[in-house]
């Protein structure tokens, strides 16, 4: 197994600060509930300035939902760096199976579960907004990679299928945490039945040039 590179001092500090904010939000959530917690209180509990909070999370809801933008960046990188003969779905699959970043609820045994968090309309709305944004960005990245035009529906369909698969696997894994990888494998096996060859160059085929940025 390939060892992970050691984190630099800056990255280590960033992770500690992020974790401190998550832990602070967790404590306050248990004491006051979601509506009773403010960003200022979370920052004060974590001993940082409110502006520091927004350097890590865009909204209060995001501290509960995890770092989706970084997840998307890893997916896009896997698409662009794959062997050109490799289908897109096969390239992103190991990235998603290895990505075990927990939500705030999974950082403590007594923390809220996803179903509890989604009782709050603002969290549900924010989660939907984030998924829509990620789907659009993923569709654009796929279109760019395969040289498709902006109005080609195929990259949009692929992006929608991948993001839907991630959502379904994540929701199921919340109910069965120990089955996370098995559930994800089942989801991607099903997607592969229809998307298994998308994005792969045919033997001896000519790949379209990526769109100019």
mmCIF file of N, CA, C and O in Angstrom, residues 1 16 19 25 42-43 50 56 66-67 84 107 121 131 134 138 141 152 158 167-168 181 191-192 197 205:
data_model
loop_
_atom_site.group_PDB
_atom_site.id
_atom_site.type_symbol
_atom_site.label_atom_id
_atom_site.label_comp_id
_atom_site.label_asym_id
_atom_site.label_seq_id
_atom_site.Cartn_x
_atom_site.Cartn_y
_atom_site.Cartn_z
ATOM 1 N N UNK A 1 0.850 -1.189 0.000
ATOM 2 C CA UNK A 1 0.000 0.000 0.000
ATOM 3 C C UNK A 1 0.887 1.240 0.000
ATOM 4 O O UNK A 1 1.857 1.340 0.744
ATOM 5 N N UNK A 16 -6.203 21.406 11.777
ATOM 6 C CA UNK A 16 -6.492 21.545 13.199
ATOM 7 C C UNK A 16 -7.530 22.632 13.439
ATOM 8 O O UNK A 16 -8.432 22.472 14.277
ATOM 9 N N UNK A 19 -10.892 21.369 12.319
ATOM 10 C CA UNK A 19 -11.430 20.423 13.289
ATOM 11 C C UNK A 19 -11.897 21.140 14.550
ATOM 12 O O UNK A 19 -12.913 20.765 15.152
ATOM 13 N N UNK A 25 -18.699 23.611 16.969
ATOM 14 C CA UNK A 25 -20.079 23.578 16.488
ATOM 15 C C UNK A 25 -20.830 22.390 17.077
ATOM 16 O O UNK A 25 -22.010 22.498 17.436
ATOM 17 N N UNK A 42 -19.614 29.922 17.409
ATOM 18 C CA UNK A 42 -18.735 28.820 17.005
ATOM 19 C C UNK A 42 -17.288 29.294 16.966
ATOM 20 O O UNK A 42 -16.382 28.626 17.462
ATOM 21 N N UNK A 43 -17.065 30.468 16.372
ATOM 22 C CA UNK A 43 -15.714 31.020 16.287
ATOM 23 C C UNK A 43 -15.140 31.286 17.676
ATOM 24 O O UNK A 43 -13.980 30.959 17.953
ATOM 25 N N UNK A 50 -14.378 35.411 13.761
ATOM 26 C CA UNK A 50 -15.451 35.008 12.839
ATOM 27 C C UNK A 50 -15.000 34.957 11.390
ATOM 28 O O UNK A 50 -15.425 34.083 10.632
ATOM 29 N N UNK A 56 -12.960 28.803 6.121
ATOM 30 C CA UNK A 56 -13.088 27.351 6.052
ATOM 31 C C UNK A 56 -14.465 26.900 5.603
ATOM 32 O O UNK A 56 -14.596 25.855 4.948
ATOM 33 N N UNK A 66 -19.659 19.107 5.627
ATOM 34 C CA UNK A 66 -18.382 18.654 5.088
ATOM 35 C C UNK A 66 -17.874 19.513 3.948
ATOM 36 O O UNK A 66 -18.503 20.472 3.528
ATOM 37 N N UNK A 67 -16.706 19.111 3.396
ATOM 38 C CA UNK A 67 -16.004 19.910 2.408
ATOM 39 C C UNK A 67 -16.252 19.367 1.005
ATOM 40 O O UNK A 67 -15.396 18.734 0.403
ATOM 41 N N UNK A 84 -6.056 8.004 -21.134
ATOM 42 C CA UNK A 84 -7.112 8.388 -22.066
ATOM 43 C C UNK A 84 -7.941 7.207 -22.538
ATOM 44 O O UNK A 84 -9.047 7.377 -23.040
ATOM 45 N N UNK A 107 -18.186 12.878 13.725
ATOM 46 C CA UNK A 107 -16.989 13.202 14.486
ATOM 47 C C UNK A 107 -17.155 12.882 15.967
ATOM 48 O O UNK A 107 -16.204 12.929 16.714
ATOM 49 N N UNK A 121 -34.685 23.052 7.789
ATOM 50 C CA UNK A 121 -34.876 23.477 6.397
ATOM 51 C C UNK A 121 -33.659 24.156 5.782
ATOM 52 O O UNK A 121 -33.362 23.964 4.611
ATOM 53 N N UNK A 131 -25.334 20.421 -4.069
ATOM 54 C CA UNK A 131 -25.375 19.329 -5.047
ATOM 55 C C UNK A 131 -25.612 19.867 -6.451
ATOM 56 O O UNK A 131 -24.990 19.401 -7.421
ATOM 57 N N UNK A 134 -22.354 21.451 -7.675
ATOM 58 C CA UNK A 134 -21.341 20.442 -7.999
ATOM 59 C C UNK A 134 -21.675 19.721 -9.302
ATOM 60 O O UNK A 134 -20.794 19.427 -10.095
ATOM 61 N N UNK A 138 -19.253 19.688 -12.466
ATOM 62 C CA UNK A 138 -18.771 18.406 -12.959
ATOM 63 C C UNK A 138 -19.120 18.222 -14.434
ATOM 64 O O UNK A 138 -18.293 17.747 -15.226
ATOM 65 N N UNK A 141 -16.677 20.212 -16.438
ATOM 66 C CA UNK A 141 -15.357 19.577 -16.471
ATOM 67 C C UNK A 141 -15.345 18.382 -17.421
ATOM 68 O O UNK A 141 -14.377 18.169 -18.158
ATOM 69 N N UNK A 152 -24.044 20.073 -25.470
ATOM 70 C CA UNK A 152 -24.128 18.616 -25.592
ATOM 71 C C UNK A 152 -24.729 18.053 -24.302
ATOM 72 O O UNK A 152 -24.202 18.291 -23.211
ATOM 73 N N UNK A 158 -24.057 12.389 -17.654
ATOM 74 C CA UNK A 158 -23.030 11.671 -16.899
ATOM 75 C C UNK A 158 -22.814 12.311 -15.528
ATOM 76 O O UNK A 158 -22.752 11.627 -14.504
ATOM 77 N N UNK A 167 -24.852 10.730 -3.921
ATOM 78 C CA UNK A 167 -25.881 11.101 -2.944
ATOM 79 C C UNK A 167 -26.565 9.869 -2.372
ATOM 80 O O UNK A 167 -26.760 9.752 -1.153
ATOM 81 N N UNK A 168 -26.933 8.949 -3.235
ATOM 82 C CA UNK A 168 -27.641 7.742 -2.798
ATOM 83 C C UNK A 168 -26.745 6.888 -1.913
ATOM 84 O O UNK A 168 -27.170 6.391 -0.863
ATOM 85 N N UNK A 181 -18.582 1.167 1.941
ATOM 86 C CA UNK A 181 -17.922 0.813 0.687
ATOM 87 C C UNK A 181 -18.735 -0.196 -0.127
ATOM 88 O O UNK A 181 -18.771 -0.124 -1.354
ATOM 89 N N UNK A 191 -24.226 1.933 -12.188
ATOM 90 C CA UNK A 191 -23.930 2.998 -13.140
ATOM 91 C C UNK A 191 -23.082 2.476 -14.301
ATOM 92 O O UNK A 191 -23.267 2.874 -15.455
ATOM 93 N N UNK A 192 -22.162 1.570 -13.988
ATOM 94 C CA UNK A 192 -21.259 1.055 -15.019
ATOM 95 C C UNK A 192 -22.003 0.302 -16.113
ATOM 96 O O UNK A 192 -21.527 0.220 -17.247
ATOM 97 N N UNK A 197 -18.389 2.798 -20.641
ATOM 98 C CA UNK A 197 -17.404 3.146 -21.658
ATOM 99 C C UNK A 197 -17.351 4.634 -21.970
ATOM 100 O O UNK A 197 -16.548 5.060 -22.794
ATOM 101 N N UNK A 205 -9.101 5.019 -32.179
ATOM 102 C CA UNK A 205 -9.990 6.146 -32.446
ATOM 103 C C UNK A 205 -9.297 7.474 -32.252
ATOM 104 O O UNK A 205 -8.204 7.549 -31.716
#
